[in-house]
Amino acid sequence: MSRAATLPGHPGVAAPARIGPNCLIQTVAALREALGAAAADQWLTSSGHADLVAAAPEAMVPESEFIRLTHDLYAGHGPALAATILARSGTRTGDYLLAHRIPAAARWLLPHLPARLALRILTRAIGAHAWTFAGSGEFRVEWGAAPVFAIAGCPGCRGRRSDFPDCTYYRATFERLLRALIAPGLTVHEESCEATGAPACRFRIDFPS
Ligand SMILES: [Zn+2]
């Protein structure tokens, strides 16, 4: 049994994997920012996402809905705009998590600690909640000179092909969180991506020098 499957509330391997609703809520918000609300809602409706126009999801959602929305964004708006919208969605998701999911004590303490120590502490919490953003994907951390967050089976690009790494939703979410909690000058770069044929999406964390 995988580690994720033992977590309380995990839907298990037989049921469709579910992830937190922010990937949909914040992507709709970012789409409305980019296109204007009327054009965004018109596109969502005509693309089979009318449910997202009617009401924002309030509970965990099937990961397949996020995968379908990202596919439709890339097909409907082209890779450059789709990647920009999804990056903005990731930043908005990070903002939401900082405001509602990260305890105030952690928000105060972590930036005061040495960066790698703070990252180790934060990573424990992120790993324990990995199924809420990785769905059926598998999250792990590689502790090299530059630490890496890796997701195998990443919902950000599942079934999609690209010439370069472009899971901008996850990259931006990680970067927003880590800049706020670890170091403002930190950067997150997706150095390999399943969309290009790599075995996992790997997000390298570079601390400011
Ligand atoms: Zn990727």
Short mmCIF file of C-alpha atoms and ligand atoms in Angstrom, two decimals:
data_model
loop_
_atom_site.label_atom_id
_atom_site.label_comp_id
_atom_site.label_asym_id
_atom_site.label_seq_id
_atom_site.Cartn_x
_atom_site.Cartn_y
_atom_site.Cartn_z
CA MET A 1 0.00 0.00 0.00
CA SER A 2 1.37 3.39 -0.88
CA ARG A 3 2.02 5.91 1.84
CA ALA A 4 -0.67 8.22 0.52
CA ALA A 5 -3.29 5.49 0.64
CA THR A 6 -2.83 5.15 4.41
CA LEU A 7 -3.68 8.79 5.11
CA PRO A 8 -7.04 9.49 6.75
CA GLY A 9 -9.62 10.44 4.21
CA HIS A 10 -7.62 9.29 1.23
CA PRO A 11 -10.04 7.92 -1.32
CA GLY A 12 -7.85 4.87 -1.96
CA VAL A 13 -6.67 3.45 -5.21
CA ALA A 14 -10.03 2.07 -6.35
CA ALA A 15 -11.93 5.37 -6.21
CA PRO A 16 -11.13 8.28 -8.55
CA ALA A 17 -8.43 10.38 -6.91
CA ARG A 18 -9.58 13.71 -5.57
CA ILE A 19 -7.64 16.91 -4.97
CA GLY A 20 -8.29 20.22 -3.24
CA PRO A 21 -10.70 22.54 -5.08
CA ASN A 22 -8.26 25.46 -5.32
CA CYS A 23 -6.84 24.12 -8.59
CA LEU A 24 -10.26 24.78 -10.13
CA ILE A 25 -11.35 27.82 -8.08
CA GLN A 26 -8.12 29.76 -8.61
CA THR A 27 -7.80 28.75 -12.27
CA VAL A 28 -11.28 30.18 -12.94
CA ALA A 29 -10.28 33.36 -11.09
CA ALA A 30 -7.03 33.63 -13.06
CA LEU A 31 -8.91 33.03 -16.32
CA ARG A 32 -11.34 35.83 -15.44
CA GLU A 33 -8.38 38.12 -14.65
CA ALA A 34 -6.83 37.33 -18.03
CA LEU A 35 -9.89 37.46 -20.28
CA GLY A 36 -12.42 39.45 -18.30
CA ALA A 37 -15.24 37.74 -16.45
CA ALA A 38 -17.74 37.68 -19.32
CA ALA A 39 -15.35 36.20 -21.88
CA ALA A 40 -13.95 33.73 -19.36
CA ASP A 41 -17.39 32.50 -18.35
CA GLN A 42 -18.46 32.24 -21.97
CA TRP A 43 -15.42 30.13 -22.80
CA LEU A 44 -15.91 27.92 -19.72
CA THR A 45 -19.54 27.33 -20.67
CA SER A 46 -18.77 26.52 -24.29
CA SER A 47 -15.91 24.22 -23.25
CA GLY A 48 -18.00 22.02 -21.00
CA HIS A 49 -17.14 23.69 -17.69
CA ALA A 50 -20.47 25.46 -17.06
CA ASP A 51 -20.55 23.99 -13.55
CA LEU A 52 -17.54 26.15 -12.66
CA VAL A 53 -19.37 29.28 -13.80
CA ALA A 54 -22.45 28.44 -11.76
CA ALA A 55 -20.66 27.86 -8.45
CA ALA A 56 -17.16 27.38 -7.12
CA PRO A 57 -16.54 23.86 -5.79
CA GLU A 58 -16.44 23.73 -2.00
CA ALA A 59 -15.14 20.20 -1.42
CA MET A 60 -12.44 17.97 -2.84
CA VAL A 61 -12.83 17.49 -6.58
CA PRO A 62 -11.87 14.62 -8.91
CA GLU A 63 -8.36 15.25 -10.20
CA SER A 64 -9.72 14.46 -13.66
CA GLU A 65 -11.61 17.79 -13.62
CA PHE A 66 -8.38 19.74 -13.18
CA ILE A 67 -6.65 17.63 -15.83
CA ARG A 68 -9.54 18.24 -18.25
CA LEU A 69 -9.54 21.99 -17.54
CA THR A 70 -5.78 22.28 -18.14
CA HIS A 71 -6.07 20.31 -21.40
CA ASP A 72 -8.89 22.59 -22.57
CA LEU A 73 -6.94 25.72 -21.61
CA TYR A 74 -3.94 24.59 -23.65
CA ALA A 75 -6.12 23.59 -26.60
CA GLY A 76 -8.36 26.66 -26.45
CA HIS A 77 -5.91 29.43 -25.62
CA GLY A 78 -2.52 28.14 -26.72
CA PRO A 79 0.39 27.07 -24.54
CA ALA A 80 1.73 30.54 -23.70
CA LEU A 81 -1.52 31.97 -22.33
CA ALA A 82 -2.55 28.68 -20.73
CA ALA A 83 0.77 28.45 -18.89
CA THR A 84 0.44 32.08 -17.76
CA ILE A 85 -3.10 31.56 -16.48
CA LEU A 86 -2.11 28.38 -14.65
CA ALA A 87 0.92 30.10 -13.11
CA ARG A 88 -1.33 32.89 -11.83
CA SER A 89 -3.69 30.22 -10.51
CA GLY A 90 -0.78 28.64 -8.65
CA THR A 91 0.21 31.95 -7.09
CA ARG A 92 -3.39 32.53 -6.02
CA THR A 93 -3.49 29.01 -4.56
CA GLY A 94 -0.34 29.77 -2.58
CA ASP A 95 -1.97 32.96 -1.29
CA TYR A 96 -5.03 30.98 -0.22
CA LEU A 97 -2.96 28.34 1.56
CA LEU A 98 -0.92 31.01 3.37
CA ALA A 99 -4.06 32.78 4.52
CA HIS A 100 -6.15 29.74 5.47
CA ARG A 101 -4.06 26.59 5.81
CA ILE A 102 -0.69 27.58 7.28
CA PRO A 103 -0.83 28.18 11.05
CA ALA A 104 0.14 31.70 12.14
CA ALA A 105 2.93 30.28 14.33
CA ALA A 106 4.50 28.58 11.31
CA ARG A 107 4.17 31.73 9.21
CA TRP A 108 6.07 33.61 11.92
CA LEU A 109 8.64 30.97 12.85
CA LEU A 110 9.77 29.46 9.55
CA PRO A 111 11.23 32.63 7.99
CA HIS A 112 13.37 33.07 11.12
CA LEU A 113 15.04 29.65 10.77
CA PRO A 114 17.97 28.69 8.52
CA ALA A 115 16.48 28.07 5.07
CA ARG A 116 17.22 24.35 4.76
CA LEU A 117 15.95 23.63 8.28
CA ALA A 118 12.78 25.60 7.60
CA LEU A 119 12.31 23.71 4.35
CA ARG A 120 12.72 20.36 6.11
CA ILE A 121 10.05 21.29 8.66
CA LEU A 122 7.68 22.66 6.04
CA THR A 123 8.25 19.68 3.77
CA ARG A 124 6.99 17.31 6.46
CA ALA A 125 3.67 19.16 6.48
CA ILE A 126 3.54 19.35 2.69
CA GLY A 127 4.31 15.64 2.37
CA ALA A 128 1.57 14.72 4.84
CA HIS A 129 -0.95 16.60 2.70
CA ALA A 130 0.53 15.63 -0.66
CA TRP A 131 -2.54 13.71 -1.81
CA THR A 132 -4.57 16.95 -1.61
CA PHE A 133 -2.54 18.43 -4.46
CA ALA A 134 -0.88 15.45 -6.18
CA GLY A 135 -4.02 13.29 -6.30
CA SER A 136 -3.04 9.86 -7.55
CA GLY A 137 0.45 11.21 -8.28
CA GLU A 138 3.30 10.45 -5.92
CA PHE A 139 5.10 13.30 -4.17
CA ARG A 140 8.65 12.96 -2.88
CA VAL A 141 11.51 15.24 -1.90
CA GLU A 142 15.11 14.86 -3.12
CA TRP A 143 17.58 16.46 -0.72
CA GLY A 144 20.44 17.39 -3.04
CA ALA A 145 22.50 20.58 -3.11
CA ALA A 146 19.35 22.15 -4.46
CA PRO A 147 16.33 20.34 -2.98
CA VAL A 148 13.73 19.07 -5.42
CA PHE A 149 10.00 18.50 -5.02
CA ALA A 150 9.07 15.69 -7.41
CA ILE A 151 5.63 14.50 -8.48
CA ALA A 152 5.35 11.27 -10.47
CA GLY A 153 1.99 11.07 -12.21
CA CYS A 154 1.64 14.86 -12.02
CA PRO A 155 -1.93 16.09 -12.63
CA GLY A 156 -0.49 19.32 -14.06
CA CYS A 157 0.49 17.68 -17.34
CA ARG A 158 -1.00 14.19 -17.32
CA GLY A 159 -1.73 13.12 -20.88
CA ARG A 160 -0.23 16.31 -22.31
CA ARG A 161 2.95 16.67 -24.36
CA SER A 162 5.24 19.67 -24.40
CA ASP A 163 8.71 20.51 -25.69
CA PHE A 164 9.63 22.05 -22.33
CA PRO A 165 8.54 21.71 -18.69
CA ASP A 166 5.31 23.61 -18.22
CA CYS A 167 3.54 22.55 -15.02
CA THR A 168 3.28 26.20 -14.12
CA TYR A 169 0.44 25.69 -11.63
CA TYR A 170 2.58 23.57 -9.32
CA ARG A 171 5.75 25.57 -9.87
CA ALA A 172 3.99 28.81 -8.93
CA THR A 173 2.19 27.32 -5.94
CA PHE A 174 5.44 25.97 -4.51
CA GLU A 175 7.30 29.22 -5.21
CA ARG A 176 4.64 31.41 -3.60
CA LEU A 177 4.56 29.24 -0.46
CA LEU A 178 8.32 28.88 -0.14
CA ARG A 179 9.03 32.56 -0.77
CA ALA A 180 6.64 33.54 2.00
CA LEU A 181 7.73 30.87 4.48
CA ILE A 182 11.42 30.25 3.73
CA ALA A 183 13.10 33.14 1.87
CA PRO A 184 11.70 35.93 -0.33
CA GLY A 185 14.44 35.53 -2.97
CA LEU A 186 14.00 31.78 -3.37
CA THR A 187 13.10 30.46 -6.83
CA VAL A 188 11.42 27.26 -7.99
CA HIS A 189 12.23 25.95 -11.45
CA GLU A 190 10.70 22.87 -13.07
CA GLU A 191 13.81 21.19 -14.40
CA SER A 192 12.17 18.08 -15.84
CA CYS A 193 8.57 17.34 -16.72
CA GLU A 194 6.53 14.30 -17.62
CA ALA A 195 5.06 16.33 -20.51
CA THR A 196 8.49 16.09 -22.17
CA GLY A 197 8.82 12.36 -21.46
CA ALA A 198 10.64 12.55 -18.11
CA PRO A 199 9.69 9.97 -15.45
CA ALA A 200 8.51 12.68 -13.03
CA CYS A 201 7.95 16.41 -12.79
CA ARG A 202 10.83 17.77 -10.71
CA PHE A 203 10.71 21.24 -9.19
CA ARG A 204 14.18 22.47 -8.12
CA ILE A 205 14.37 24.88 -5.19
CA ASP A 206 17.18 27.42 -5.31
CA PHE A 207 17.88 29.43 -2.19
CA PRO A 208 19.02 33.05 -2.59
CA SER A 209 22.79 33.38 -2.39
ZN ZN B 1 5.56 18.83 -15.32
#
